[in-house]
PDB file of C-alpha atoms in Angstrom:
ATOM      1  CA  MET A 110     102.347  23.915  -3.680  1.00 87.00           C
ATOM      2  CA  ASP A 111     101.335  23.658  -7.340  1.00 97.00           C
ATOM      3  CA  PRO A 112      98.361  21.249  -7.178  1.00 98.00           C
ATOM      4  CA  PHE A 113      99.426  19.568 -10.426  1.00 98.00           C
ATOM      5  CA  LEU A 114     102.917  18.806  -9.166  1.00 98.00           C
ATOM      6  CA  ALA A 115     101.272  17.574  -5.965  1.00 98.00           C
ATOM      7  CA  ALA A 116      99.119  15.216  -8.072  1.00 98.00           C
ATOM      8  CA  ALA A 117     102.221  13.922  -9.886  1.00 99.00           C
ATOM      9  CA  ILE A 118     103.883  13.259  -6.508  1.00 98.00           C
ATOM     10  CA  GLU A 119     100.744  11.449  -5.374  1.00 98.00           C
ATOM     11  CA  GLU A 120     101.126   9.213  -8.441  1.00 98.00           C
ATOM     12  CA  ALA A 121     104.783   8.591  -7.569  1.00 98.00           C
ATOM     13  CA  ARG A 122     103.722   7.554  -4.052  1.00 98.00           C
ATOM     14  CA  LEU A 123     101.072   5.223  -5.500  1.00 98.00           C
ATOM     15  CA  GLY A 124     103.822   3.574  -7.535  1.00 98.00           C
ATOM     16  CA  LEU A 125     105.994   3.200  -4.452  1.00 98.00           C
ATOM     17  CA  ALA A 126     103.099   1.610  -2.534  1.00 98.00           C
ATOM     18  CA  GLU A 127     102.844  -0.948  -5.367  1.00 98.00           C
ATOM     19  CA  GLU A 128     106.580  -1.688  -4.962  1.00 97.00           C
ATOM     20  CA  GLY A 129     107.223   0.120  -8.209  1.00 98.00           C
ATOM     21  CA  ILE A 130     109.553   2.913  -9.278  1.00 98.00           C
ATOM     22  CA  PRO A 131     108.361   6.158  -7.608  1.00 98.00           C
ATOM     23  CA  ILE A 132     107.910   8.483 -10.557  1.00 98.00           C
ATOM     24  CA  GLY A 133     104.571  10.132 -11.313  1.00 99.00           C
ATOM     25  CA  SER A 134     103.099  12.318 -14.012  1.00 99.00           C
ATOM     26  CA  VAL A 135      99.958  14.241 -14.905  1.00 99.00           C
ATOM     27  CA  LEU A 136      98.785  15.899 -18.117  1.00 99.00           C
ATOM     28  CA  VAL A 137      96.987  19.218 -17.701  1.00 99.00           C
ATOM     29  CA  LEU A 138      94.664  20.662 -20.330  1.00 98.00           C
ATOM     30  CA  ASP A 139      92.817  23.967 -19.972  1.00 98.00           C
ATOM     31  CA  GLY A 140      93.443  24.024 -16.208  1.00 97.00           C
ATOM     32  CA  ALA A 141      92.342  20.459 -15.448  1.00 98.00           C
ATOM     33  CA  ILE A 142      94.091  17.105 -15.159  1.00 98.00           C
ATOM     34  CA  VAL A 143      93.104  14.927 -18.126  1.00 98.00           C
ATOM     35  CA  GLY A 144      95.531  12.055 -17.514  1.00 98.00           C
ATOM     36  CA  ARG A 145      97.635  10.719 -14.697  1.00 98.00           C
ATOM     37  CA  GLY A 146     100.067   7.860 -14.407  1.00 98.00           C
ATOM     38  CA  HIS A 147     103.118   6.376 -12.776  1.00 99.00           C
ATOM     39  CA  ASN A 148     105.983   4.120 -13.745  1.00 98.00           C
ATOM     40  CA  ARG A 149     104.704   0.545 -14.147  1.00 98.00           C
ATOM     41  CA  ARG A 150     107.856  -1.355 -15.086  1.00 98.00           C
ATOM     42  CA  VAL A 151     107.550  -3.635 -12.070  1.00 98.00           C
ATOM     43  CA  GLN A 152     103.770  -3.779 -11.810  1.00 98.00           C
ATOM     44  CA  ARG A 153     103.123  -4.633 -15.478  1.00 98.00           C
ATOM     45  CA  GLY A 154     106.488  -6.024 -16.537  1.00 98.00           C
ATOM     46  CA  SER A 155     106.544  -3.062 -18.901  1.00 98.00           C
ATOM     47  CA  ALA A 156     109.493  -1.751 -20.908  1.00 98.00           C
ATOM     48  CA  ILE A 157     107.674   1.393 -22.033  1.00 98.00           C
ATOM     49  CA  LEU A 158     105.392   2.515 -19.195  1.00 98.00           C
ATOM     50  CA  HIS A 159     107.518   5.229 -17.696  1.00 98.00           C
ATOM     51  CA  ALA A 160     105.356   7.634 -15.695  1.00 98.00           C
ATOM     52  CA  GLU A 161     104.902  10.106 -18.545  1.00 98.00           C
ATOM     53  CA  MET A 162     104.035   7.348 -21.041  1.00 99.00           C
ATOM     54  CA  ASP A 163     101.505   5.826 -18.630  1.00 98.00           C
ATOM     55  CA  CYS A 164     100.017   9.285 -18.132  1.00 99.00           C
ATOM     56  CA  LEU A 165      99.745   9.974 -21.885  1.00 98.00           C
ATOM     57  CA  GLU A 166      98.218   6.536 -22.420  1.00 98.00           C
ATOM     58  CA  ASN A 167      95.680   7.069 -19.648  1.00 98.00           C
ATOM     59  CA  ALA A 168      94.756  10.470 -21.113  1.00 98.00           C
ATOM     60  CA  GLY A 169      93.633   8.588 -24.230  1.00 98.00           C
ATOM     61  CA  ARG A 170      93.651   9.733 -27.827  1.00 98.00           C
ATOM     62  CA  LEU A 171      93.628  13.532 -27.758  1.00 98.00           C
ATOM     63  CA  SER A 172      93.541  15.769 -30.818  1.00 97.00           C
ATOM     64  CA  PRO A 173      96.726  17.475 -32.000  1.00 97.00           C
ATOM     65  CA  ALA A 174      95.157  20.822 -31.014  1.00 97.00           C
ATOM     66  CA  GLN A 175      94.609  19.575 -27.455  1.00 98.00           C
ATOM     67  CA  TYR A 176      98.213  18.415 -27.062  1.00 98.00           C
ATOM     68  CA  HIS A 177      99.353  21.758 -28.420  1.00 98.00           C
ATOM     69  CA  ARG A 178      97.902  23.578 -25.422  1.00 98.00           C
ATOM     70  CA  ALA A 179      98.677  20.944 -22.758  1.00 98.00           C
ATOM     71  CA  THR A 180     101.280  20.869 -19.982  1.00 98.00           C
ATOM     72  CA  LEU A 181     103.027  17.668 -18.954  1.00 99.00           C
ATOM     73  CA  TYR A 182     104.127  17.323 -15.331  1.00 99.00           C
ATOM     74  CA  SER A 183     106.643  14.741 -14.183  1.00 99.00           C
ATOM     75  CA  THR A 184     108.263  14.270 -10.797  1.00 99.00           C
ATOM     76  CA  LEU A 185     111.574  13.513 -12.590  1.00 98.00           C
ATOM     77  CA  SER A 186     113.401  14.956 -15.595  1.00 98.00           C
ATOM     78  CA  PRO A 187     111.968  13.056 -18.610  1.00 98.00           C
ATOM     79  CA  CYS A 188     114.256  10.509 -20.279  1.00 98.00           C
ATOM     80  CA  ASP A 189     114.865  10.354 -24.033  1.00 98.00           C
ATOM     81  CA  MET A 190     111.707   8.287 -24.650  1.00 98.00           C
ATOM     82  CA  CYS A 191     109.361  10.489 -22.622  1.00 98.00           C
ATOM     83  CA  SER A 192     110.960  13.668 -23.958  1.00 98.00           C
ATOM     84  CA  GLY A 193     110.404  12.262 -27.425  1.00 98.00           C
ATOM     85  CA  ALA A 194     106.726  11.675 -26.655  1.00 98.00           C
ATOM     86  CA  ALA A 195     106.373  15.340 -25.637  1.00 98.00           C
ATOM     87  CA  LEU A 196     108.073  16.340 -28.908  1.00 98.00           C
ATOM     88  CA  LEU A 197     105.920  14.006 -31.015  1.00 98.00           C
ATOM     89  CA  TYR A 198     102.751  15.605 -29.704  1.00 98.00           C
ATOM     90  CA  GLY A 199     104.100  19.140 -29.596  1.00 98.00           C
ATOM     91  CA  ILE A 200     103.304  19.548 -25.895  1.00 98.00           C
ATOM     92  CA  PRO A 201     104.612  23.071 -25.381  1.00 98.00           C
ATOM     93  CA  ARG A 202     105.320  23.032 -21.640  1.00 98.00           C
ATOM     94  CA  VAL A 203     106.915  20.447 -19.361  1.00 99.00           C
ATOM     95  CA  ILE A 204     107.154  20.935 -15.590  1.00 98.00           C
ATOM     96  CA  VAL A 205     109.741  18.773 -13.839  1.00 98.00           C
ATOM     97  CA  GLY A 206     109.817  17.993 -10.120  1.00 98.00           C
ATOM     98  CA  GLU A 207     113.558  17.489  -9.976  1.00 98.00           C
ATOM     99  CA  ASN A 208     116.612  16.747 -12.107  1.00 98.00           C
ATOM    100  CA  ARG A 209     119.222  16.031  -9.407  1.00 98.00           C
ATOM    101  CA  THR A 210     118.941  12.228  -9.512  1.00 98.00           C
ATOM    102  CA  PHE A 211     118.521  11.927 -13.298  1.00 98.00           C
ATOM    103  CA  GLN A 212     118.708  14.345 -16.194  1.00 98.00           C
ATOM    104  CA  GLY A 213     117.080  13.743 -19.555  1.00 98.00           C
ATOM    105  CA  PRO A 214     117.873  15.643 -22.779  1.00 98.00           C
ATOM    106  CA  GLU A 215     116.779  19.007 -21.350  1.00 98.00           C
ATOM    107  CA  ASP A 216     118.855  21.219 -23.634  1.00 98.00           C
ATOM    108  CA  TYR A 217     117.552  19.360 -26.676  1.00 98.00           C
ATOM    109  CA  LEU A 218     113.946  19.832 -25.550  1.00 98.00           C
ATOM    110  CA  ARG A 219     114.577  23.560 -25.122  1.00 98.00           C
ATOM    111  CA  ARG A 220     116.225  23.770 -28.555  1.00 98.00           C
ATOM    112  CA  ARG A 221     113.151  22.081 -30.008  1.00 98.00           C
ATOM    113  CA  GLY A 222     110.973  24.791 -28.463  1.00 98.00           C
ATOM    114  CA  ILE A 223     109.635  23.194 -25.291  1.00 98.00           C
ATOM    115  CA  ASP A 224     109.281  25.456 -22.256  1.00 98.00           C
ATOM    116  CA  LEU A 225     110.911  23.284 -19.586  1.00 98.00           C
ATOM    117  CA  GLU A 226     110.685  24.310 -15.952  1.00 98.00           C
ATOM    118  CA  ILE A 227     112.612  22.545 -13.168  1.00 98.00           C
ATOM    119  CA  ARG A 228     111.036  22.916  -9.726  1.00 98.00           C
ATOM    120  CA  ASP A 229     113.812  21.264  -7.683  1.00 98.00           C
ATOM    121  CA  ASP A 230     111.244  19.844  -5.274  1.00 98.00           C
ATOM    122  CA  ALA A 231     112.691  18.269  -2.116  1.00 98.00           C
ATOM    123  CA  GLU A 232     110.018  15.558  -1.889  1.00 98.00           C
ATOM    124  CA  CYS A 233     110.676  14.423  -5.473  1.00 98.00           C
ATOM    125  CA  VAL A 234     114.417  14.254  -4.754  1.00 98.00           C
ATOM    126  CA  ALA A 235     113.877  12.305  -1.527  1.00 98.00           C
ATOM    127  CA  LEU A 236     111.631   9.734  -3.242  1.00 98.00           C
ATOM    128  CA  MET A 237     114.236   9.014  -5.914  1.00 98.00           C
ATOM    129  CA  GLU A 238     117.263   9.059  -3.617  1.00 98.00           C
ATOM    130  CA  ALA A 239     115.705   6.450  -1.345  1.00 98.00           C
ATOM    131  CA  PHE A 240     114.606   4.310  -4.300  1.00 98.00           C
ATOM    132  CA  ILE A 241     117.970   4.403  -6.098  1.00 98.00           C
ATOM    133  CA  ALA A 242     119.829   3.520  -2.885  1.00 98.00           C
ATOM    134  CA  ALA A 243     117.483   0.575  -2.261  1.00 98.00           C
ATOM    135  CA  SER A 244     117.198  -0.757  -5.863  1.00 98.00           C
ATOM    136  CA  PRO A 245     120.169   0.315  -7.985  1.00 98.00           C
ATOM    137  CA  GLU A 246     119.773  -2.553 -10.494  1.00 97.00           C
ATOM    138  CA  LEU A 247     116.120  -1.848 -11.119  1.00 98.00           C
ATOM    139  CA  TRP A 248     116.899   1.820 -11.565  1.00 98.00           C
ATOM    140  CA  ASN A 249     119.673   1.056 -14.051  1.00 98.00           C
ATOM    141  CA  GLU A 250     117.271  -1.162 -15.984  1.00 98.00           C
ATOM    142  CA  ASP A 251     114.734   1.664 -16.099  1.00 98.00           C
ATOM    143  CA  ILE A 252     117.240   4.034 -17.685  1.00 97.00           C
ATOM    144  CA  GLY A 253     118.969   1.429 -19.885  1.00 97.00           C
ATOM    145  CA  GLN A 254     122.280   1.670 -18.066  1.00 96.00           C
ATOM    146  CA  GLU A 255     124.614  -1.316 -17.559  1.00 91.00           C
TER     147      GLU A 255
ATOM    148  CA  MET B 258     114.833  -9.671 -48.824  1.00 87.00           C
ATOM    149  CA  ASP B 259     116.094  -9.175 -45.277  1.00 97.00           C
ATOM    150  CA  PRO B 260     113.873 -11.590 -43.289  1.00 98.00           C
ATOM    151  CA  PHE B 261     113.655  -9.138 -40.380  1.00 98.00           C
ATOM    152  CA  LEU B 262     112.381  -6.311 -42.568  1.00 98.00           C
ATOM    153  CA  ALA B 263     109.977  -8.838 -44.103  1.00 98.00           C
ATOM    154  CA  ALA B 264     108.731  -9.653 -40.568  1.00 98.00           C
ATOM    155  CA  ALA B 265     108.228  -5.941 -39.844  1.00 99.00           C
ATOM    156  CA  ILE B 266     106.228  -5.597 -43.073  1.00 98.00           C
ATOM    157  CA  GLU B 267     104.152  -8.625 -42.062  1.00 98.00           C
ATOM    158  CA  GLU B 268     103.364  -6.778 -38.807  1.00 98.00           C
ATOM    159  CA  ALA B 269     102.360  -3.667 -40.790  1.00 98.00           C
ATOM    160  CA  ARG B 270     100.008  -5.816 -42.873  1.00 98.00           C
ATOM    161  CA  LEU B 271      98.520  -7.337 -39.717  1.00 98.00           C
ATOM    162  CA  GLY B 272      97.804  -3.800 -38.516  1.00 98.00           C
ATOM    163  CA  LEU B 273      96.160  -2.927 -41.818  1.00 98.00           C
ATOM    164  CA  ALA B 274      93.981  -6.054 -41.628  1.00 98.00           C
ATOM    165  CA  GLU B 275      92.805  -4.835 -38.202  1.00 98.00           C
ATOM    166  CA  GLU B 276      91.902  -1.460 -39.790  1.00 97.00           C
ATOM    167  CA  GLY B 277      94.862   0.093 -38.045  1.00 98.00           C
ATOM    168  CA  ILE B 278      97.811   2.187 -39.171  1.00 98.00           C
ATOM    169  CA  PRO B 279     100.104  -0.012 -41.300  1.00 98.00           C
ATOM    170  CA  ILE B 280     103.436   0.337 -39.546  1.00 98.00           C
ATOM    171  CA  GLY B 281     105.310  -2.679 -38.170  1.00 99.00           C
ATOM    172  CA  SER B 282     108.435  -3.327 -36.166  1.00 99.00           C
ATOM    173  CA  VAL B 283     110.608  -6.148 -34.872  1.00 99.00           C
ATOM    174  CA  LEU B 284     113.460  -6.248 -32.356  1.00 99.00           C
ATOM    175  CA  VAL B 285     116.349  -8.547 -33.231  1.00 99.00           C
ATOM    176  CA  LEU B 286     118.787  -9.894 -30.640  1.00 98.00           C
ATOM    177  CA  ASP B 287     121.687 -12.210 -31.448  1.00 98.00           C
ATOM    178  CA  GLY B 288     120.195 -13.081 -34.834  1.00 97.00           C
ATOM    179  CA  ALA B 289     116.643 -13.836 -33.669  1.00 98.00           C
ATOM    180  CA  ILE B 290     113.428 -11.840 -33.362  1.00 98.00           C
ATOM    181  CA  VAL B 291     112.668 -11.279 -29.657  1.00 98.00           C
ATOM    182  CA  GLY B 292     109.764  -8.863 -30.060  1.00 98.00           C
ATOM    183  CA  ARG B 293     107.352  -7.806 -32.766  1.00 98.00           C
ATOM    184  CA  GLY B 294     104.598  -5.250 -32.901  1.00 98.00           C
ATOM    185  CA  HIS B 295     102.522  -2.873 -34.943  1.00 99.00           C
ATOM    186  CA  ASN B 296     100.794   0.446 -34.454  1.00 98.00           C
ATOM    187  CA  ARG B 297      97.711  -0.017 -32.240  1.00 98.00           C
ATOM    188  CA  ARG B 298      96.304   3.500 -32.036  1.00 98.00           C
ATOM    189  CA  VAL B 299      93.006   2.411 -33.545  1.00 98.00           C
ATOM    190  CA  GLN B 300      92.844  -1.128 -32.160  1.00 98.00           C
ATOM    191  CA  ARG B 301      93.549  -0.194 -28.525  1.00 98.00           C
ATOM    192  CA  GLY B 302      92.665   3.504 -28.487  1.00 98.00           C
ATOM    193  CA  SER B 303      96.322   4.002 -27.680  1.00 98.00           C
ATOM    194  CA  ALA B 304      98.290   7.249 -27.718  1.00 98.00           C
ATOM    195  CA  ILE B 305     101.650   5.543 -27.228  1.00 98.00           C
ATOM    196  CA  LEU B 306     101.559   2.225 -29.083  1.00 98.00           C
ATOM    197  CA  HIS B 307     103.380   3.174 -32.232  1.00 98.00           C
ATOM    198  CA  ALA B 308     104.808   0.072 -33.918  1.00 98.00           C
ATOM    199  CA  GLU B 309     108.241   0.372 -32.300  1.00 98.00           C
ATOM    200  CA  MET B 310     106.751   0.949 -28.831  1.00 99.00           C
ATOM    201  CA  ASP B 311     104.426  -2.035 -29.227  1.00 98.00           C
ATOM    202  CA  CYS B 312     107.409  -4.108 -30.346  1.00 99.00           C
ATOM    203  CA  LEU B 313     109.571  -3.046 -27.378  1.00 98.00           C
ATOM    204  CA  GLU B 314     106.682  -3.718 -24.997  1.00 98.00           C
ATOM    205  CA  ASN B 315     106.088  -7.156 -26.475  1.00 98.00           C
ATOM    206  CA  ALA B 316     109.800  -7.963 -26.165  1.00 98.00           C
ATOM    207  CA  GLY B 317     109.379  -7.516 -22.420  1.00 98.00           C
ATOM    208  CA  ARG B 318     111.901  -6.310 -19.855  1.00 98.00           C
ATOM    209  CA  LEU B 319     115.340  -6.939 -21.357  1.00 98.00           C
ATOM    210  CA  SER B 320     118.614  -6.205 -19.630  1.00 97.00           C
ATOM    211  CA  PRO B 321     120.608  -3.096 -20.581  1.00 97.00           C
ATOM    212  CA  ALA B 322     123.282  -5.421 -22.019  1.00 97.00           C
ATOM    213  CA  GLN B 323     120.703  -7.070 -24.286  1.00 98.00           C
ATOM    214  CA  TYR B 324     119.428  -3.765 -25.648  1.00 98.00           C
ATOM    215  CA  HIS B 325     123.011  -2.711 -26.254  1.00 98.00           C
ATOM    216  CA  ARG B 326     123.462  -5.451 -28.845  1.00 98.00           C
ATOM    217  CA  ALA B 327     119.963  -5.349 -30.370  1.00 98.00           C
ATOM    218  CA  THR B 328     118.710  -4.025 -33.708  1.00 98.00           C
ATOM    219  CA  LEU B 329     115.339  -2.335 -34.070  1.00 99.00           C
ATOM    220  CA  TYR B 330     113.531  -2.651 -37.391  1.00 99.00           C
ATOM    221  CA  SER B 331     110.655  -0.392 -38.385  1.00 99.00           C
ATOM    222  CA  THR B 332     108.819  -0.125 -41.678  1.00 99.00           C
ATOM    223  CA  LEU B 333     108.799   3.699 -41.269  1.00 98.00           C
ATOM    224  CA  SER B 334     111.315   6.281 -40.060  1.00 98.00           C
ATOM    225  CA  PRO B 335     110.832   6.404 -36.255  1.00 98.00           C
ATOM    226  CA  CYS B 336     109.135   9.508 -34.831  1.00 98.00           C
ATOM    227  CA  ASP B 337     110.520  11.514 -31.894  1.00 98.00           C
ATOM    228  CA  MET B 338     108.949   9.170 -29.330  1.00 98.00           C
ATOM    229  CA  CYS B 339     110.166   5.935 -30.887  1.00 98.00           C
ATOM    230  CA  SER B 340     113.586   7.410 -31.635  1.00 98.00           C
ATOM    231  CA  GLY B 341     113.739   8.440 -27.979  1.00 98.00           C
ATOM    232  CA  ALA B 342     112.942   4.878 -26.907  1.00 98.00           C
ATOM    233  CA  ALA B 343     115.883   3.613 -28.993  1.00 98.00           C
ATOM    234  CA  LEU B 344     118.102   6.249 -27.355  1.00 98.00           C
ATOM    235  CA  LEU B 345     116.862   5.437 -23.842  1.00 98.00           C
ATOM    236  CA  TYR B 346     117.841   1.803 -24.244  1.00 98.00           C
ATOM    237  CA  GLY B 347     121.001   2.466 -26.226  1.00 98.00           C
ATOM    238  CA  ILE B 348     119.878   0.267 -29.126  1.00 98.00           C
ATOM    239  CA  PRO B 349     122.868   0.740 -31.427  1.00 98.00           C
ATOM    240  CA  ARG B 350     121.275  -0.033 -34.794  1.00 98.00           C
ATOM    241  CA  VAL B 351     117.968   0.964 -36.362  1.00 99.00           C
ATOM    242  CA  ILE B 352     116.868  -0.327 -39.782  1.00 98.00           C
ATOM    243  CA  VAL B 353     114.139   1.702 -41.472  1.00 98.00           C
ATOM    244  CA  GLY B 354     111.906   0.464 -44.284  1.00 98.00           C
ATOM    245  CA  GLU B 355     111.331   3.912 -45.747  1.00 98.00           C
ATOM    246  CA  ASN B 356     111.455   7.625 -44.937  1.00 98.00           C
ATOM    247  CA  ARG B 357     109.652   9.089 -47.964  1.00 98.00           C
ATOM    248  CA  THR B 358     106.234   9.451 -46.337  1.00 98.00           C
ATOM    249  CA  PHE B 359     107.515  10.549 -42.904  1.00 98.00           C
ATOM    250  CA  GLN B 360     110.889  11.454 -41.490  1.00 98.00           C
ATOM    251  CA  GLY B 361     111.754  11.332 -37.815  1.00 98.00           C
ATOM    252  CA  PRO B 362     114.793  12.999 -36.183  1.00 98.00           C
ATOM    253  CA  GLU B 363     117.284  10.931 -38.190  1.00 98.00           C
ATOM    254  CA  ASP B 364     120.203  13.368 -37.975  1.00 98.00           C
ATOM    255  CA  TYR B 365     119.771  13.615 -34.207  1.00 98.00           C
ATOM    256  CA  LEU B 366     119.815   9.816 -33.857  1.00 98.00           C
ATOM    257  CA  ARG B 367     123.019   9.670 -35.867  1.00 98.00           C
ATOM    258  CA  ARG B 368     124.587  12.448 -33.790  1.00 98.00           C
ATOM    259  CA  ARG B 369     123.707  10.447 -30.684  1.00 98.00           C
ATOM    260  CA  GLY B 370     125.580   7.467 -32.100  1.00 98.00           C
ATOM    261  CA  ILE B 371     122.851   5.281 -33.590  1.00 98.00           C
ATOM    262  CA  ASP B 372     123.685   3.466 -36.820  1.00 98.00           C
ATOM    263  CA  LEU B 373     120.589   4.261 -38.888  1.00 98.00           C
ATOM    264  CA  GLU B 374     120.028   2.530 -42.193  1.00 98.00           C
ATOM    265  CA  ILE B 375     117.256   3.498 -44.627  1.00 98.00           C
ATOM    266  CA  ARG B 376     116.231   0.685 -46.985  1.00 98.00           C
ATOM    267  CA  ASP B 377     113.823   2.698 -49.184  1.00 98.00           C
ATOM    268  CA  ASP B 378     111.591  -0.340 -49.601  1.00 98.00           C
ATOM    269  CA  ALA B 379     108.834   0.031 -52.209  1.00 98.00           C
ATOM    270  CA  GLU B 380     106.308  -2.094 -50.279  1.00 98.00           C
ATOM    271  CA  CYS B 381     106.730   0.033 -47.132  1.00 98.00           C
ATOM    272  CA  VAL B 382     106.216   3.208 -49.194  1.00 98.00           C
ATOM    273  CA  ALA B 383     103.131   1.788 -50.918  1.00 98.00           C
ATOM    274  CA  LEU B 384     101.523   0.768 -47.612  1.00 98.00           C
ATOM    275  CA  MET B 385     101.912   4.274 -46.168  1.00 98.00           C
ATOM    276  CA  GLU B 386     100.962   6.163 -49.332  1.00 98.00           C
ATOM    277  CA  ALA B 387      97.687   4.268 -49.593  1.00 98.00           C
ATOM    278  CA  PHE B 388      96.959   4.703 -45.884  1.00 98.00           C
ATOM    279  CA  ILE B 389      97.716   8.449 -45.800  1.00 98.00           C
ATOM    280  CA  ALA B 390      95.562   9.055 -48.896  1.00 98.00           C
ATOM    281  CA  ALA B 391      92.661   7.126 -47.341  1.00 98.00           C
ATOM    282  CA  SER B 392      92.909   8.432 -43.741  1.00 98.00           C
ATOM    283  CA  PRO B 393      94.711  11.785 -43.578  1.00 98.00           C
ATOM    284  CA  GLU B 394      93.118  12.810 -40.253  1.00 97.00           C
ATOM    285  CA  LEU B 395      94.092   9.601 -38.508  1.00 98.00           C
ATOM    286  CA  TRP B 396      97.600   9.934 -39.861  1.00 98.00           C
ATOM    287  CA  ASN B 397      97.871  13.514 -38.626  1.00 98.00           C
ATOM    288  CA  GLU B 398      96.673  12.401 -35.202  1.00 98.00           C
ATOM    289  CA  ASP B 399      99.347   9.695 -35.133  1.00 98.00           C
ATOM    290  CA  ILE B 400     102.109  12.229 -35.736  1.00 97.00           C
ATOM    291  CA  GLY B 401     100.607  15.029 -33.635  1.00 97.00           C
ATOM    292  CA  GLN B 402     100.015  17.314 -36.582  1.00 96.00           C
ATOM    293  CA  GLU B 403      97.066  19.721 -36.827  1.00 91.00           C
TER     294      GLU B 403
END
């Protein structure tokens, strides 16, 4: 398996072990992971720390040129906020574990020039299916859905 | 003046006093401010704490129903990331101090159903013009521009 997707899944599992939402993300620059993170809504009472946001925050302040050659991995199709973060920084490539349990604005990202690749990974799907079945209210909160 | 825009400008001035990027934001729910924030890139070494993100984080975990009747104020036209956060939570109304010095994806927000209002406030413009002239590299970093 792609070691970077494996690292994102490891982050998702860390989140699950903390009783959080099992979504993970890593940022890859020049062949190495420079940031990793997972959803921290529960753990930090956060409204903005989706996995990708936590990952970008943990990567720290990078230069525009660095973002422009980075790849963002997420176990789940990025929502509007996280997709917007990728657009803000001009991250050219986004690798997604799965988009069966949730689908962000994928067509819009592609129209804006992002190379979006969906891996349809069974482990990513299984993590989300179990979580959504167990905690539907928390999941709806995370995606702003009544 | 609109007291909520005045509160967002106060936040921008707080950021400036901290030697940060002078952009402020407040979230209004049922006629009262429930969150306020300002850009903290410099202050916290943050890649994600634009004013609107800081404001949403400080508002804490709200219910989907609360977001759906909230109004987000920002002194500056929200970037892709902050616009995406408004879309994620289905915040129906966004009030913008000015969009002369930077313009986010305003047409896209409108197409997605957000009521976006540009106030073209002279104080908001003056804050950003002075900041961009003094710190062009920092500003480019904040908007991911080489």
